Tab-separated table of C-alpha atoms and ligand atoms in Angstrom:
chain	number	residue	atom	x	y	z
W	1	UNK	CA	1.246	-23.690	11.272
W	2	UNK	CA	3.442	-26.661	10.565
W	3	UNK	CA	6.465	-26.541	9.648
W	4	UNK	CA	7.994	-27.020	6.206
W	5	UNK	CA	10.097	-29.506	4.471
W	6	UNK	CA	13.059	-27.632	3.541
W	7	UNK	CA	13.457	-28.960	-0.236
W	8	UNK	CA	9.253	-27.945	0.009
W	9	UNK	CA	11.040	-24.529	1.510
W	10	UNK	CA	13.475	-23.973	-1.524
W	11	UNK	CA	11.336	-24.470	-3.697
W	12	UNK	CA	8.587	-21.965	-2.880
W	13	UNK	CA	11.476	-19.240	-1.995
W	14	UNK	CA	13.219	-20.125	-5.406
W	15	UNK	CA	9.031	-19.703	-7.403
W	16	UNK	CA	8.130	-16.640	-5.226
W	17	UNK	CA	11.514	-15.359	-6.327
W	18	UNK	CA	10.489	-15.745	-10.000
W	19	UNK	CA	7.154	-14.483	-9.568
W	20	UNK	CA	8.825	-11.038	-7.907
W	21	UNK	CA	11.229	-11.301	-10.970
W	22	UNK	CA	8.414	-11.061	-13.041
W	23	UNK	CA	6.620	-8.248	-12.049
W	24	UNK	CA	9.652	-6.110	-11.397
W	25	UNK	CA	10.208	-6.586	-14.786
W	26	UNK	CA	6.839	-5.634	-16.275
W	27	UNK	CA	6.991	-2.434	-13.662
W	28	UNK	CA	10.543	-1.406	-15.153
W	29	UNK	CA	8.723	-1.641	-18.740
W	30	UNK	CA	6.201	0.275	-17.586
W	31	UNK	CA	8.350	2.761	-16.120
W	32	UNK	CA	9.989	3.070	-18.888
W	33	UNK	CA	7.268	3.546	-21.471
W	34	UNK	CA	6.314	6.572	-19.290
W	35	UNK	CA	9.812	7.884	-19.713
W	36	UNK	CA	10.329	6.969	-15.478
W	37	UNK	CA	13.270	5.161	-13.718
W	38	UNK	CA	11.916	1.771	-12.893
W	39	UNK	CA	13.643	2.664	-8.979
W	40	UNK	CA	10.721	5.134	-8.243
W	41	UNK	CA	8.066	2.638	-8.245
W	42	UNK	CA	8.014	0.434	-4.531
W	43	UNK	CA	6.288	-3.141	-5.118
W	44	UNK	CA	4.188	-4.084	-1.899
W	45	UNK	CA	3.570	-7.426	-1.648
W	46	UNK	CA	0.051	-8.017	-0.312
W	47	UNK	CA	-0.142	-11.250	1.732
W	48	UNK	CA	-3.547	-10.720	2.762
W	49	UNK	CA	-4.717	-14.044	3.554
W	50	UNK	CA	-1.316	-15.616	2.979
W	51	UNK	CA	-0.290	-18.068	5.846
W	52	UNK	CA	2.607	-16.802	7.634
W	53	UNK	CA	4.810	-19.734	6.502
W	54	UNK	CA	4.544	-18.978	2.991
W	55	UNK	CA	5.012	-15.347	3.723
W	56	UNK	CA	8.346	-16.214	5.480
W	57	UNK	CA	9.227	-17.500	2.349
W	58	UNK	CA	8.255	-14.552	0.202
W	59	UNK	CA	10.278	-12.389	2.588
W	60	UNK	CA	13.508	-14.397	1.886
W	61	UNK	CA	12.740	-14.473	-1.616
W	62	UNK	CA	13.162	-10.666	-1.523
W	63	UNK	CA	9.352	-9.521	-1.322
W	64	UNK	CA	10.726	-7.426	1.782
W	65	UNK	CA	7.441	-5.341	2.114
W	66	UNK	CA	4.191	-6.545	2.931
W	67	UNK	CA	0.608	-4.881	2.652
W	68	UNK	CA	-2.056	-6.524	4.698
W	69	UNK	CA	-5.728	-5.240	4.839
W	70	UNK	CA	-6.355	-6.257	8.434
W	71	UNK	CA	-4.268	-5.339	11.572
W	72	UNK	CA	-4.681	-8.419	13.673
W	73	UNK	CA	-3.456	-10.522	10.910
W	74	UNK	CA	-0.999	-8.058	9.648
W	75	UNK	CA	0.135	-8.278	13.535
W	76	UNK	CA	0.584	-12.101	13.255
W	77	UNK	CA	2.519	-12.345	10.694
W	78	UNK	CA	4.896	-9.814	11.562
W	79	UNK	CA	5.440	-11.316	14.961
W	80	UNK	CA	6.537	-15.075	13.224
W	81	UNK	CA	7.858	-13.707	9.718
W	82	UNK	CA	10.469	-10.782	10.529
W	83	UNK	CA	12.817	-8.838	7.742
W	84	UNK	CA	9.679	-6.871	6.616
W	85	UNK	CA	8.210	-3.652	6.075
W	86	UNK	CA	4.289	-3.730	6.632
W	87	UNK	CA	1.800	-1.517	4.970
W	88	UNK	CA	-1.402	-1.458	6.184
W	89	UNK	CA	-3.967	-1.257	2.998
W	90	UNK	CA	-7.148	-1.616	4.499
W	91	UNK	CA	-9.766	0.253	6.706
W	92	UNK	CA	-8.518	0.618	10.261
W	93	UNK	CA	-11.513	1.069	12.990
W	94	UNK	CA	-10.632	3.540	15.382
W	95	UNK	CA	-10.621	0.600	18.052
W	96	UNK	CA	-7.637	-0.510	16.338
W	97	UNK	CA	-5.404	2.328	15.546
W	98	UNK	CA	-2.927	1.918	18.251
W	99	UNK	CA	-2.302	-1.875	17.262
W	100	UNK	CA	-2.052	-0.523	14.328
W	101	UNK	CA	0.631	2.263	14.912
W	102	UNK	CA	2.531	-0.546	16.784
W	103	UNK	CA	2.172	-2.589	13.736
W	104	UNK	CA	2.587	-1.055	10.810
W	105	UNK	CA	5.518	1.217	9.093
W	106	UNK	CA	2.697	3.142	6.515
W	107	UNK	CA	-0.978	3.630	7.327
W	108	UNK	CA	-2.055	3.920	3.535
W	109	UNK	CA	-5.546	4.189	4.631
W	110	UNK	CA	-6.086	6.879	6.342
W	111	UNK	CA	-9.495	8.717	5.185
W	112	UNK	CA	-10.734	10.955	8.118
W	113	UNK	CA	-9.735	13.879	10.261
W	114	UNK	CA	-10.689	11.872	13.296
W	115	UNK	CA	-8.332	8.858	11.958
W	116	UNK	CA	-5.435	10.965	11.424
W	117	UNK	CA	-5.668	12.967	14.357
W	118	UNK	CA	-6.256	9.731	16.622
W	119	UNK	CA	-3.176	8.185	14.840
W	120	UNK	CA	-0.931	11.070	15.382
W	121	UNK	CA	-1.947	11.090	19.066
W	122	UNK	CA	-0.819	7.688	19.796
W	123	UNK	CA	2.361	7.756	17.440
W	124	UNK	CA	3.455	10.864	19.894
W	125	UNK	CA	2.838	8.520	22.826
W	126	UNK	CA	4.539	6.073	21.753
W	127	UNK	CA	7.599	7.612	20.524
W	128	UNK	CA	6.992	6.283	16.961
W	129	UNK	CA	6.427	9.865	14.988
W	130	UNK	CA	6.589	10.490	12.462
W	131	UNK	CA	4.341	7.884	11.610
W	132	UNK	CA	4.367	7.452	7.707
W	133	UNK	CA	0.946	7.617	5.889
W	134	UNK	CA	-1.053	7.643	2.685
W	135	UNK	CA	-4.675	9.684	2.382
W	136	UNK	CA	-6.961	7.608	0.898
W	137	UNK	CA	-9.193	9.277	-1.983
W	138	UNK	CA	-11.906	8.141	-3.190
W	139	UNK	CA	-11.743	9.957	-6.583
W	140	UNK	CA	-14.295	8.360	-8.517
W	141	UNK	CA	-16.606	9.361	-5.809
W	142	UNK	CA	-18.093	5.666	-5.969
W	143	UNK	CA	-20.033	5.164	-2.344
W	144	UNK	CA	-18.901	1.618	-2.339
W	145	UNK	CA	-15.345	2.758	-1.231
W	146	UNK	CA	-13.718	4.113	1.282
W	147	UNK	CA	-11.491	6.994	1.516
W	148	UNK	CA	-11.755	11.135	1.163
W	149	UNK	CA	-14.060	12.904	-1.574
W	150	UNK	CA	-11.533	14.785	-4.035
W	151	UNK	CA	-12.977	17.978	-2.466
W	152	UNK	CA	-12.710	17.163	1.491
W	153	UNK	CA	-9.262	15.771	1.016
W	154	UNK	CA	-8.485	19.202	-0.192
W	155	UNK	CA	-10.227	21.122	2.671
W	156	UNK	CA	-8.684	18.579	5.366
W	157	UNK	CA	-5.207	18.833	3.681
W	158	UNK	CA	-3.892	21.882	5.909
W	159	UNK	CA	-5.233	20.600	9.177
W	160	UNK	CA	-3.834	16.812	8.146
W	161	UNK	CA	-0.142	18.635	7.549
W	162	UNK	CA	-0.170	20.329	10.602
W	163	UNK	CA	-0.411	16.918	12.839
W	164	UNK	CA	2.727	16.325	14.764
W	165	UNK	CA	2.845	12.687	14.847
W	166	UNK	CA	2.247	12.324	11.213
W	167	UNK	CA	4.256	12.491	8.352
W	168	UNK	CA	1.691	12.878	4.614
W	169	UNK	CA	3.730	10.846	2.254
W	170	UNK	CA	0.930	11.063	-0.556
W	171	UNK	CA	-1.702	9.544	-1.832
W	172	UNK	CA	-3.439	6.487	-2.535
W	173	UNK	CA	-6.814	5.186	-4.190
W	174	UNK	CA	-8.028	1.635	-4.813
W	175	UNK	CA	-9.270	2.203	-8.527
W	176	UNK	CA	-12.900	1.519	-9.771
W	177	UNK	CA	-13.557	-2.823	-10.069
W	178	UNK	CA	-13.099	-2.147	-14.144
W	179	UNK	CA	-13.644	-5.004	-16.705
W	180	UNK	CA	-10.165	-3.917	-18.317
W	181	UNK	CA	-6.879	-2.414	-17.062
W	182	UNK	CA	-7.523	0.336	-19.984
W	183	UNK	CA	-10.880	1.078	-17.804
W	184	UNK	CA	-9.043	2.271	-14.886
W	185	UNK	CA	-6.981	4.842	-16.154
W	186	UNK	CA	-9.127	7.605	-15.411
W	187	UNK	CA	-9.061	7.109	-12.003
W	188	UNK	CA	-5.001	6.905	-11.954
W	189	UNK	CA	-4.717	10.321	-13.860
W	190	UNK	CA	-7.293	11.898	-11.316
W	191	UNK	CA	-5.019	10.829	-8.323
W	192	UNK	CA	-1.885	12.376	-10.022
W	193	UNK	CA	-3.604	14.645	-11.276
W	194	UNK	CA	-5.194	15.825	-7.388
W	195	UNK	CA	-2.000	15.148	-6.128
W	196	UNK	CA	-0.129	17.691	-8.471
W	197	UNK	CA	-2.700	20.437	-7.761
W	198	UNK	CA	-2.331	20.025	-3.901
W	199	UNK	CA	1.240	19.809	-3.818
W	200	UNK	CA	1.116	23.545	-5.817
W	201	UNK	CA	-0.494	24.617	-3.050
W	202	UNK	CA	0.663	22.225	-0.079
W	203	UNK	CA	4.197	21.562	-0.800
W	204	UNK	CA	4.479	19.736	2.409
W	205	UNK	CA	2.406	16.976	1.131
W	206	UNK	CA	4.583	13.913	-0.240
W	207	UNK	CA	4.532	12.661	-3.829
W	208	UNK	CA	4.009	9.109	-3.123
W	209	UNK	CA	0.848	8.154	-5.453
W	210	UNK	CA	-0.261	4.411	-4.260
W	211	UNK	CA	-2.426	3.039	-7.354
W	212	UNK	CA	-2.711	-0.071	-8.883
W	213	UNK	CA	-2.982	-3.741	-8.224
W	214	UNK	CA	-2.406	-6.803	-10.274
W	215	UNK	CA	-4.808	-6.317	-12.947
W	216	UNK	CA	-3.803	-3.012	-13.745
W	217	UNK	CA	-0.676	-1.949	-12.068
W	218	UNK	CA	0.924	-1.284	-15.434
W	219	UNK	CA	-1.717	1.233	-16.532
W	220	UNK	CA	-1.097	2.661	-12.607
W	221	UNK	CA	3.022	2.990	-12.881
W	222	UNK	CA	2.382	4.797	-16.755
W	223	UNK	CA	0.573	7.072	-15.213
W	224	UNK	CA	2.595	8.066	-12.580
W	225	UNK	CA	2.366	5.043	-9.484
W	226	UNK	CA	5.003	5.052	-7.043
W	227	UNK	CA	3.739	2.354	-4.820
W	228	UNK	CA	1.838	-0.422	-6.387
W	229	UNK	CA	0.481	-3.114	-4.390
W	230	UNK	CA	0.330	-6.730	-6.044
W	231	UNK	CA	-1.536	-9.761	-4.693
W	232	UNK	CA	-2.470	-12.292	-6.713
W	233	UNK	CA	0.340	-11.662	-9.549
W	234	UNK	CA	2.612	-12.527	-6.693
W	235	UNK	CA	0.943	-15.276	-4.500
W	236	UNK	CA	-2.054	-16.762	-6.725
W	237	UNK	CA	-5.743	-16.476	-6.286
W	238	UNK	CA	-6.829	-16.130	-2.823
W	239	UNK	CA	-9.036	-19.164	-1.427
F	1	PLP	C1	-6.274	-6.992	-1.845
F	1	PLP	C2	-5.790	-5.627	-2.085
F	1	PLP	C3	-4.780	-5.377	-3.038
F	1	PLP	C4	-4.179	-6.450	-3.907
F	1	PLP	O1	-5.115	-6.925	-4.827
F	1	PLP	P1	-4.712	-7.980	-5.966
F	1	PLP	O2	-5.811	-7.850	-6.936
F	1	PLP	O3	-4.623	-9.301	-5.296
F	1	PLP	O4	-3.403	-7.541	-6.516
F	1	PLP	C5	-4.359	-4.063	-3.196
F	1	PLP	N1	-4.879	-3.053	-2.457
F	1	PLP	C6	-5.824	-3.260	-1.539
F	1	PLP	C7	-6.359	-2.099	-0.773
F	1	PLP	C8	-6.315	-4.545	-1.328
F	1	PLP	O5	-7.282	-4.745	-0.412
């Protein structure tokens, strides 16, 4: 990692501060359209494959939480860019669920029993419950992703509530890879739509619906997103 010129430093803070600027803006539309205050919807920043450097200079730009799909590199970064809050977004292996309880503030990718209850386990251990995490559904049933069927997530839900070490904060899906942001609609409305029913009947489980990325985060915060998580629209392309 080498270190940066500061004038190279300024102005990187000063365009990542523009580029948050932007999408805050187009989330608060959004909101709004929906008839929703703009403050319910959390923008994570996901620096997956983002040096650390530049990430430093997200974080001072005001992009104070982070989603990373990995823990080791989530774990890196945290260690030489502080002032953060880091999601974890991606599938955690068993192997690495208590790096990634010492890691991470949410676990929005939590889709087993065995997961959860291996995560609450080790947040009790290490003094660190209520450990804050997402379910992730899988409600287009599409056997390229990850996450809990619609129906399991419902039969798991009362064991999942009942872990000590864990707090359910909601819900989160990675939508369907759709040619348009109009396209993935139907998978935002399911979530809500799952999450509403379950809450009827499990008012212990949280409201937070994580949906939408930078293609169609819009489309996610009119239909009810209260965590979106932006790449690209925030740090480019990835290489
Ligand atoms: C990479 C990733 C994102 C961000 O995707 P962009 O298209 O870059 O906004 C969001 N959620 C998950 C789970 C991801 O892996």
């Amino acid at each position: 990692m080498g270190a940066e010129r500061p004038e190279d430093e300024r102005a990187q803070v000063a365009a990542f501060a523009r580029a948050r600027d932007q999408v805050l803006a187009r989330i608060a539309a959004a909101a709004r359209r929906a008839g929703r205050d703009p403050d319910d919807v959390q923008l994570v920043a996901v620096s997956k494959t983002v040096p650390a450097e530049r990430v430093r200079d997200a974080i001072a730009a005001g992009l104070t939480v982070l989603g990373e799909n990995r823990v080791q590199e989530g774990e890196a970064k945290k260690a030489v860019a502080p002032g953060a809050a880091w999601h974890l977004v991606g599938p955690l292996q068993s192997n690495k669920a208590r790096k990634a309880v010492e890691t991470f503030d949410v676990i929005e990718s939590v889709d087993s029993v065995g997961l959860a209850a291996r995560l609450s386990r080790i947040a009790l251990e290490l003094g660190r419950a209520p450990l804050r995490v997402l379910l992730q559904v899988n409600v287009d049933d599409d056997p390229a992703k990850a996450g809990f069927g619609p129906g399991s997530v419902e039969a798991a839900l009362p064991g999942l509530l009942e872990l000590a070490g864990l707090r359910v904060d909601g819900l989160m899906t990675v939508g369907r890879l759709a040619s348009s942001a109009a396209a993935a609609r139907p998978t935002f409305v399911a979530l809500r739509a799952l999450s509403e029913r379950l809450r009827s009947r499990h008012p212990r489980l949280g409201r937070e619906l994580s949906m939408g990325m930078t293609d169609d985060f819009e489309v996610a915060v009119e239909e009810g997103a209260t965590i979106v998580r932006v790449g690209r629209g925030l740090f480019g392309e990835r290489g």
